Coordinates of C-alpha atoms and ligand atoms in Angstrom, one line a residue:
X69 CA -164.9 -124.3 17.7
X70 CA -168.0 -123.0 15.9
X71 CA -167.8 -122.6 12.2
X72 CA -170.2 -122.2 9.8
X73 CA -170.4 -125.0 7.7
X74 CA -170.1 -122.9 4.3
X75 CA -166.7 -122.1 6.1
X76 CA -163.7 -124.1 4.6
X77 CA -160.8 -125.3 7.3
X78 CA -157.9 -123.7 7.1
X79 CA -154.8 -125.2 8.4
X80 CA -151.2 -124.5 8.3
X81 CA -148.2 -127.2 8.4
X82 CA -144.7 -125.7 9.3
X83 CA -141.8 -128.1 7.7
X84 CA -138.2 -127.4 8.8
X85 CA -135.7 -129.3 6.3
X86 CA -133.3 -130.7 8.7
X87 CA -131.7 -133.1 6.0
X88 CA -132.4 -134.6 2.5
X89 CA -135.9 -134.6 0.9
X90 CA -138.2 -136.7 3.6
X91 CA -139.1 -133.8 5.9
X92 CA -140.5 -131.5 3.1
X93 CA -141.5 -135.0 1.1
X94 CA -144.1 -136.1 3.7
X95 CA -144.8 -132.3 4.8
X96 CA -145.8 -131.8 0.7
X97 CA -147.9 -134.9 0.4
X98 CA -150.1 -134.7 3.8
X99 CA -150.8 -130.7 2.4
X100 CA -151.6 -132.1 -1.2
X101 CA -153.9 -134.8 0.5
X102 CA -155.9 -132.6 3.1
X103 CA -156.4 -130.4 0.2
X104 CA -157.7 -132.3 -2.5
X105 CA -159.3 -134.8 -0.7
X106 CA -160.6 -133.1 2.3
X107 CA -161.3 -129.1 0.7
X108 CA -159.2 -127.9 3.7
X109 CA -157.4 -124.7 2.9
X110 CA -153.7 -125.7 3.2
X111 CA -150.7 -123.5 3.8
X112 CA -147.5 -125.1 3.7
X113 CA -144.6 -123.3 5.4
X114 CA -140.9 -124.6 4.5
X115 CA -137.8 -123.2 5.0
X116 CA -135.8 -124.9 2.0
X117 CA -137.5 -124.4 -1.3
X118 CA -134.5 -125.7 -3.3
X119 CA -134.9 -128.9 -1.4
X120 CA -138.5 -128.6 -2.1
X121 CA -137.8 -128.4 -5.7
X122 CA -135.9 -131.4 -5.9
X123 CA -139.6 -133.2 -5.5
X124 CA -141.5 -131.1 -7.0
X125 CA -140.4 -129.4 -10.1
X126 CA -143.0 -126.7 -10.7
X127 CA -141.8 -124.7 -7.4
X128 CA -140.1 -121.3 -7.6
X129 CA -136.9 -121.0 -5.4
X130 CA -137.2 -117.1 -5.4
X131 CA -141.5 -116.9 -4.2
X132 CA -142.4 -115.9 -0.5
X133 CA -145.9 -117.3 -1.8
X134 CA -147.4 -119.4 -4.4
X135 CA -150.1 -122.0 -5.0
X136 CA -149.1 -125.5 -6.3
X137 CA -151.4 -127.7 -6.3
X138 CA -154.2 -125.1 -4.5
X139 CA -152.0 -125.6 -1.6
X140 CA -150.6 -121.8 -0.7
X141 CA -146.6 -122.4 -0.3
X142 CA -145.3 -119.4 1.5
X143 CA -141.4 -119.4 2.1
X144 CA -140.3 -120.0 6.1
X145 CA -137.6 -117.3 6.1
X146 CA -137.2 -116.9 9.9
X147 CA -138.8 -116.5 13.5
X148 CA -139.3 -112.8 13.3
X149 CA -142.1 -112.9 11.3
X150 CA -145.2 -110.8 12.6
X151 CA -148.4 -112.4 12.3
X152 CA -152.5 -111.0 12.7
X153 CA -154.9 -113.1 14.9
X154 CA -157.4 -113.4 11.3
X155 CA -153.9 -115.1 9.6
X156 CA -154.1 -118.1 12.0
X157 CA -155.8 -121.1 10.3
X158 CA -158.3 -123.6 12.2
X159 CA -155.3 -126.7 12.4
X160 CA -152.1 -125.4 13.0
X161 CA -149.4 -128.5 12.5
X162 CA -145.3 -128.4 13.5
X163 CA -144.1 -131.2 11.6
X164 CA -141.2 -132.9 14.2
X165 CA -141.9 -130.9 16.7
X166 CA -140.4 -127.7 14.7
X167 CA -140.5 -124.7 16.6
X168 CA -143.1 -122.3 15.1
X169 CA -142.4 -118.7 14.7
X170 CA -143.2 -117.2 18.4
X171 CA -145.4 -114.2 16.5
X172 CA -147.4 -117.1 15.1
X173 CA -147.8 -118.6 18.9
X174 CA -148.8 -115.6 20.2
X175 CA -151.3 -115.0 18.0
X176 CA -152.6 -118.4 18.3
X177 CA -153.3 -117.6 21.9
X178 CA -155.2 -114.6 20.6
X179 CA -157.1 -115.9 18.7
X180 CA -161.4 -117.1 19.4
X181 CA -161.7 -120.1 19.3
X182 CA -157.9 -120.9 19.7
X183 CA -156.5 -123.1 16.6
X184 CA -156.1 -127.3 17.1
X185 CA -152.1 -127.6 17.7
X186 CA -150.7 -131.0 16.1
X187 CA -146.8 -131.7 16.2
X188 CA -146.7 -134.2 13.5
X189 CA -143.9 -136.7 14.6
X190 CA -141.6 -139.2 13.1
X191 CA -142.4 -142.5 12.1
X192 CA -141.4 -145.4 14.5
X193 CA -142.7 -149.2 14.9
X194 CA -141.5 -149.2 18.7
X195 CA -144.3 -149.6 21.2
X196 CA -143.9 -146.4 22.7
X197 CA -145.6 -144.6 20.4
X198 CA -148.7 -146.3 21.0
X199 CA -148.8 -144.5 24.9
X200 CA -147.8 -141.2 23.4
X201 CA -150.3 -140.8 20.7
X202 CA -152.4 -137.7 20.9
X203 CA -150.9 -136.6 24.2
X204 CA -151.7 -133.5 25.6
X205 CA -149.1 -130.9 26.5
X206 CA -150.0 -127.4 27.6
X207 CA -148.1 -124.2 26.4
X208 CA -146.1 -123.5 30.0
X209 CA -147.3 -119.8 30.0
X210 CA -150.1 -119.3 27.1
X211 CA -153.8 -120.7 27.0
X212 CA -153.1 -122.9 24.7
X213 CA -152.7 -127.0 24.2
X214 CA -150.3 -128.9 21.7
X215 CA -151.3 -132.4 20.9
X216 CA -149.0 -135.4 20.0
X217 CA -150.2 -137.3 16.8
X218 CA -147.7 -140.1 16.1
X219 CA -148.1 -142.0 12.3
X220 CA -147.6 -145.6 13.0
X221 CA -148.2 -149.5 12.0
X222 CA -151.2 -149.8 14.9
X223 CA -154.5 -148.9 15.2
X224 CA -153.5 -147.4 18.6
X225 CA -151.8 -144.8 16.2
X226 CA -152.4 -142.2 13.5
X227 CA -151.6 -144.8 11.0
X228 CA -149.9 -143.8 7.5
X229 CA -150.3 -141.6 4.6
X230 CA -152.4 -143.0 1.7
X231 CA -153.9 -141.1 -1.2
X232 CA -157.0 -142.7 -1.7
X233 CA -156.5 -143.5 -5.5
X234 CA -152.9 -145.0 -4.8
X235 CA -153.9 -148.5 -4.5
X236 CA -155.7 -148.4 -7.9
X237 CA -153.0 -146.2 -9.6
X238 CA -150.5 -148.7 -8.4
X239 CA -152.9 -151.5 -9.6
X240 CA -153.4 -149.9 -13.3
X241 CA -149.9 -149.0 -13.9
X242 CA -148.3 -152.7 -11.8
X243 CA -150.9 -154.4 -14.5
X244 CA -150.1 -152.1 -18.1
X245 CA -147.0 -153.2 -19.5
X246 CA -146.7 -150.5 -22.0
X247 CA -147.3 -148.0 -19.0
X248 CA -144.4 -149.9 -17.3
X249 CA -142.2 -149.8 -20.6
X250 CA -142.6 -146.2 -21.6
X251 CA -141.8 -145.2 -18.1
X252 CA -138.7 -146.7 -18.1
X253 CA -137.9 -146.0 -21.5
X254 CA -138.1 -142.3 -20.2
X255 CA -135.9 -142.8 -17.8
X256 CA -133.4 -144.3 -20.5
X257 CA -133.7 -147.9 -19.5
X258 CA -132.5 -150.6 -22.4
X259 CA -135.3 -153.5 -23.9
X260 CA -132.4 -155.8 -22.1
X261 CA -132.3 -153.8 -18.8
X262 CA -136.1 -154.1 -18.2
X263 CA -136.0 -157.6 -19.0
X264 CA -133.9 -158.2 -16.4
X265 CA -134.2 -158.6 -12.3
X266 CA -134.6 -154.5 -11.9
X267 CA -133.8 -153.4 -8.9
X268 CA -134.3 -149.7 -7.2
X269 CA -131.7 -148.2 -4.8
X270 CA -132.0 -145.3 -2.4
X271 CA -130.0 -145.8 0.5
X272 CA -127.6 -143.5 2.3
X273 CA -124.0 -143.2 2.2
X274 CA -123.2 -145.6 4.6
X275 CA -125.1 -148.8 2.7
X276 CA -122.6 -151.3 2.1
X277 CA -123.2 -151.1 -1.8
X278 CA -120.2 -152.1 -3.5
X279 CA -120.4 -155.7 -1.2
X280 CA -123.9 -156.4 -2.7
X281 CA -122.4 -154.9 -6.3
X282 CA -119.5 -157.6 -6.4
X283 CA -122.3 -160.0 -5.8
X284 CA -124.5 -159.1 -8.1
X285 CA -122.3 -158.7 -10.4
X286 CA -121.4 -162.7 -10.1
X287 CA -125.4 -163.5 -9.8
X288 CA -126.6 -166.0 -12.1
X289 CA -129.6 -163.6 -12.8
X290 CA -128.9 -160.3 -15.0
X291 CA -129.6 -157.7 -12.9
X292 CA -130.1 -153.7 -13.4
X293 CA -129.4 -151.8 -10.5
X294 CA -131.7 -148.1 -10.9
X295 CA -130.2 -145.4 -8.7
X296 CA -131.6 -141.6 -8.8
X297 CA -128.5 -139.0 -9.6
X298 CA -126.6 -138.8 -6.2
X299 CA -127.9 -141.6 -4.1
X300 CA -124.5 -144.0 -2.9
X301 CA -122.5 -141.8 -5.7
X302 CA -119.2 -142.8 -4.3
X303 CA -120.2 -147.2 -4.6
X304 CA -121.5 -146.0 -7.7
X305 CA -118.4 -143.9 -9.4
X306 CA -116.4 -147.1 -8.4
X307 CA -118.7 -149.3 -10.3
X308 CA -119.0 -146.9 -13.6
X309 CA -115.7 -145.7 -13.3
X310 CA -116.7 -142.2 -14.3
X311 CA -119.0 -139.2 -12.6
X312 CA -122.2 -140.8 -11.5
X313 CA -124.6 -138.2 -13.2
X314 CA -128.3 -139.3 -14.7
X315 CA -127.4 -141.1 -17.9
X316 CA -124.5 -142.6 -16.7
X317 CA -124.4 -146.4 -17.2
X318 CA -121.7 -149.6 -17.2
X319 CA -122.5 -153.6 -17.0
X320 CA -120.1 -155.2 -15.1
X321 CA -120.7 -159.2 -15.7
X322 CA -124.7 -160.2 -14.5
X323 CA -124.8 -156.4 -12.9
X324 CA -125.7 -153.1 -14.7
X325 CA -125.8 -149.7 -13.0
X326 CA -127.7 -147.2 -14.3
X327 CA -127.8 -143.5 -13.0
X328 CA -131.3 -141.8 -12.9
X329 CA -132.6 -138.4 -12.6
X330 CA -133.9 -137.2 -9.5
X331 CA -136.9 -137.1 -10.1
X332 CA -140.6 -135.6 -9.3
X333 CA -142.3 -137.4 -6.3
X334 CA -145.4 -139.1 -8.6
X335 CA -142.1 -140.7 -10.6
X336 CA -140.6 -142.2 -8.1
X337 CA -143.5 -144.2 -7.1
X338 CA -143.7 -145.3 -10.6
X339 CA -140.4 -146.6 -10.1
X340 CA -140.8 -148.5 -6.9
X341 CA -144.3 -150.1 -8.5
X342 CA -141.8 -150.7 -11.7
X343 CA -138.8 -152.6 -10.1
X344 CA -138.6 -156.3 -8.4
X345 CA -137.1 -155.0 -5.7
X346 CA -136.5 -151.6 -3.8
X347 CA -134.1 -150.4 -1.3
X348 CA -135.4 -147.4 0.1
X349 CA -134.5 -145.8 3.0
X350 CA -135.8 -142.6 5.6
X351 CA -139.1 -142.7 6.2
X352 CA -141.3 -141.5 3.2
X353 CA -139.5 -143.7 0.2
X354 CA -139.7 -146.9 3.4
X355 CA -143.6 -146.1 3.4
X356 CA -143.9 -145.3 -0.2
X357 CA -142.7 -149.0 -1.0
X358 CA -145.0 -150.8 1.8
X359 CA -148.1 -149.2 -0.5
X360 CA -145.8 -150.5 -3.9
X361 CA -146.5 -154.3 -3.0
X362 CA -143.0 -155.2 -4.1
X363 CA -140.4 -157.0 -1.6
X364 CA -138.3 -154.1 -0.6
X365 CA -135.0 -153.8 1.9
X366 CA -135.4 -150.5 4.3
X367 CA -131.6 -148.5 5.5
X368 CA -133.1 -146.8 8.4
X369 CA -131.7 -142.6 8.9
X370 CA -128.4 -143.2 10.9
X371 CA -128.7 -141.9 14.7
X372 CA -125.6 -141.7 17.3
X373 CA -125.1 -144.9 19.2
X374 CA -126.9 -146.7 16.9
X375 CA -130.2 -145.9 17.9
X376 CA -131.9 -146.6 14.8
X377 CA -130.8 -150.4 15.5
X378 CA -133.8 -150.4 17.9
X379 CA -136.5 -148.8 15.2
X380 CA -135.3 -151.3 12.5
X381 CA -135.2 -154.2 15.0
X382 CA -138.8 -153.0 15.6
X383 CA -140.2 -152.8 12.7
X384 CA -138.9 -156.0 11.1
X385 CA -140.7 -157.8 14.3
X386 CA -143.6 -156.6 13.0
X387 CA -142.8 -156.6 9.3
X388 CA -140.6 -160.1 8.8
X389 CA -140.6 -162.2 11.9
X390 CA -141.9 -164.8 9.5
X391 CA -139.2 -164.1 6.9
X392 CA -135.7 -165.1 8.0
X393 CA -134.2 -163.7 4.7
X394 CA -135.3 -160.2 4.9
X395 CA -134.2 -159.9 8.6
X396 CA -130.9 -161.1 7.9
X397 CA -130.5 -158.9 4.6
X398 CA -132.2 -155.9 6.6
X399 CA -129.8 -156.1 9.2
X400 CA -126.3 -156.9 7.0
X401 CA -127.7 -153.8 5.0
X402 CA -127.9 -151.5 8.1
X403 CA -124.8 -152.8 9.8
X404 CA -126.6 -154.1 12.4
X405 CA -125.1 -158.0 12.8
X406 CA -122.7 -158.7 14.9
X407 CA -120.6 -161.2 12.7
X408 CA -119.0 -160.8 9.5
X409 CA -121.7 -160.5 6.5
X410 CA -122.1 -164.2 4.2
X411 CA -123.7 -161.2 1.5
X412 CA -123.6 -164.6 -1.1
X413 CA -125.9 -166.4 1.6
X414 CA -128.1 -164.0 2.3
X415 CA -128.7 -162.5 -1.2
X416 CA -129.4 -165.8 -2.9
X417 CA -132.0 -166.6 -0.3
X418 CA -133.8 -163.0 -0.6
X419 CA -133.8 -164.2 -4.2
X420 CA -135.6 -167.4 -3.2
X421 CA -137.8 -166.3 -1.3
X422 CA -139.4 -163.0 -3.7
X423 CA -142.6 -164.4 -4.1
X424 CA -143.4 -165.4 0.1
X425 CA -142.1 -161.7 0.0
X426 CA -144.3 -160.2 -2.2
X427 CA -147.3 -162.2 -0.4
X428 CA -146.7 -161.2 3.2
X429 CA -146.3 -157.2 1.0
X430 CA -150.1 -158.0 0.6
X431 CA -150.9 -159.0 3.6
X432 CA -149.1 -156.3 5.7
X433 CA -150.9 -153.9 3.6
X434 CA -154.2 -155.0 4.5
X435 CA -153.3 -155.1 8.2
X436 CA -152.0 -151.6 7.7
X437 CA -155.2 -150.2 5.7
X438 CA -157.3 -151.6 8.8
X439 CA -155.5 -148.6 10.9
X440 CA -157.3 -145.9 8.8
X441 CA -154.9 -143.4 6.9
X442 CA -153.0 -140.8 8.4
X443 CA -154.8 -137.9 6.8
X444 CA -158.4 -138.9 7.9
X445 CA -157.0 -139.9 11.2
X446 CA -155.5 -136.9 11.9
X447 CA -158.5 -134.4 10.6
X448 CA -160.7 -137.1 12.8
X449 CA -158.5 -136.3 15.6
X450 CA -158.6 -132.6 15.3
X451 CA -162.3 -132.7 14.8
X452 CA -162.4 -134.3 17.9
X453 CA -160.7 -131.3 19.9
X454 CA -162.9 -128.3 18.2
Ligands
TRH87 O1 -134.5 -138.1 1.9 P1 -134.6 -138.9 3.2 O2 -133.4 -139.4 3.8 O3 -135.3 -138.0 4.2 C1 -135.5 -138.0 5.6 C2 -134.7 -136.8 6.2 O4 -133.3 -137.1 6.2 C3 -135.3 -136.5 7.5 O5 -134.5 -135.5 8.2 C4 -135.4 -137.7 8.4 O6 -136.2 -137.4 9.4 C5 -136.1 -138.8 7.6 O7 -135.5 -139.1 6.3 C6 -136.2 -140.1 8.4 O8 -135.6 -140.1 2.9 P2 -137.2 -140.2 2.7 O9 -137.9 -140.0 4.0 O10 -137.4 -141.5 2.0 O11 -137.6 -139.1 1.7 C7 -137.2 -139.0 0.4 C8 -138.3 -138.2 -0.4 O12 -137.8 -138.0 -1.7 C9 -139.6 -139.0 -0.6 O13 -140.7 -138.1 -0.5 C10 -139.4 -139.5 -2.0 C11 -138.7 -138.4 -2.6 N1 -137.9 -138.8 -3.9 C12 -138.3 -138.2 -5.0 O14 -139.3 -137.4 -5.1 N2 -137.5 -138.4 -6.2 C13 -136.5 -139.3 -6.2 O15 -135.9 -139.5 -7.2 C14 -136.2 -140.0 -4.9 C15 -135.1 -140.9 -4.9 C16 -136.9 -139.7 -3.8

């Protein structure tokens, strides 16, 4: 591909929402990122804008196109679309392998020179990855090439995202105690709560919560659970004993609960680079607190036949070989042991060992910076195939 170099890079990123907030989460922050740190010319397609606004507040529900953050958002309504050969940007990206309106495709195949074709897949530390990274695979009936671009923890794949200012944001806010403070205090947390072990949960509904509850709630250690408005709501009604809506609150001997709001995606890494320990869970929160250099415990999306045993049984290799008590909290958490859960045992000696936690956090992330991030790997990649 030929372009002038006055020309600016377009590319377009297709998200389908299959569940919750991490498709559109990761789909919003890679368009953000090749925008404002690269000058391309993003436009985001999504098909759920009410998800969408869950993340990111400023988004109209009701707009077929608007421009947040200079990215162009245009509403993904269906596959009937029609579509000009001058509409079809320079990068064309299906995020998980989502199919792309066949309008779109066709005019892709139309078009001189024909776009770069990236299906963005999901994250997974299994070794596989590393053999299908930037595969080829050739439309069956159209001139026209998709490529396989696999994030990863290896330099034999597209790496992760990473703003480049995150590591210094985190750094300035992590080290500004009134930063940390009038966060919280936003968010409606007590002078005693933040003084406490403060601890962030995002989890699905299947996290054995009210087990680790009951023992928190006997810890020798105050403890303030923080969990965004409808995150484990049904562990977390039982605890309150009333609607778990942001605001809602109750202490229960060493353990307090306290509902959040959902809020914006910039907040929520405040709150992971706020708290002593985070549960997160999917795949963009699970990245999010790798870059927050705080000891955090991942629940890993549910798949039939527990398949997702395998991804979190390869990730910890890599992650916590070294560190007995996050492998044996991981797996509890994800129901992945075999015999019956000591969650006494195993909490006190995740407590124990916070700070060899925190310094294998530092560690991993220099290991995972030497992979490049996911944003310049993938434009390096695409530049590659022009
Ligand atoms: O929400 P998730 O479970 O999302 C996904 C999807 O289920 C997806 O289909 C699946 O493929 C993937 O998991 C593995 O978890 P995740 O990935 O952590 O995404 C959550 C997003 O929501 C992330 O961008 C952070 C953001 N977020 C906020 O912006 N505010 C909040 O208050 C919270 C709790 C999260």
């Amino acid at each position: 591909m030929h372009l002038q170099k006055t020309q600016t890079t377009s590319l377009a990123l297709f998200c389908k929402v299959v569940d919750n907030y991490g498709d559109i989460g990761i789909c919003w922050r890679l368009a953000k990122q090749l925008e404002q740190e690269h000058g391309i010319a993003v436009t985001l397609w999504v098909d759920d804008l009410l998800s969408f606004q869950r993340i990111c507040p400023e988004i109209a529900i009701d707009c077929d196109t608007q421009k947040i953050a200079h990215v162009t958002v245009r509403h993904w309504r269906d596959q009937d679309a029609q579509f000009a050969v001058d509409e079809i940007a320079d990068i064309v990206i299906e995020f998980f392998a989502c199919d792309i309106p066949p309008a779109y495709i066709g005019a892709m195949a139309a078009r001189t020179p024909r776009p770069v074709w990236l299906n963005l897949e999901g994250l997974t530390a299994e070794e596989w990855v590393e053999g299908c990274h930037t595969l080829p695979s050739p439309h069956p009936r159209l001139s026209l090439t998709k490529h396989f671009f696999f994030p990863g923890f290896t330099n034999k794949t597209g790496g992760l995202l990473l703003e480049t200012r995150l590591e210094q944001q985190r750094q300035a806010f992590q080290s500004d105690r009134a930063a940390i403070t009038d966060f919280l205090m936003q968010l409606g947390v007590t002078a005693s709560e933040m003084a406490s072990l403060k601890v962030s949960l995002f989890c699905y509904p299947q996290a054995p919560v009210s087990d680790v509850f009951e023992i928190w709630k006997s810890s020798g250690t105050a403890i303030t659970c923080l969990v965004p408005e409808g995150v484990a709501s049904h562990a977390v009604e039982t605890f309150l004993g009333r609607e778990a809506i942001a605001g809602a609150t109750a202490t229960r001997a060493a353990l307090t609960v306290r509902v959040l709001p959902f809020m914006p995606q910039p907040d929520y890494d405040k709150l992971l680079w706020a708290c002593d320990l985070n549960f997160v869970r999917g795949e963009d929160s699970f990245v999010r607190a790798q870059w927050a250099g705080r000891p955090f415990i991942w629940h890993i999306y549910p798949q039939d036949e527990n398949l997702h045993h395998v991804k979190l049984k390869a990730f910890l290799q890599r992650y916590a070989s070294e560190l007995a008590s996050v492998l044996s909290f991981s797996l509890a958490w994800n129901g992945a042991t075999e015999h019956a859960v000591d969650w006494f045992a195993i909490w006190a000696s995740l407590l124990t060992d916070r700070q060899k936690i925190t310094d294998r956090s530092a560690a991993w992330q220099a290991e995972l910076l030497a992979n490049g991030d996911l944003s310049s790997n993938l434009l390096k990649f695409a530049g590659a195939l022009r």
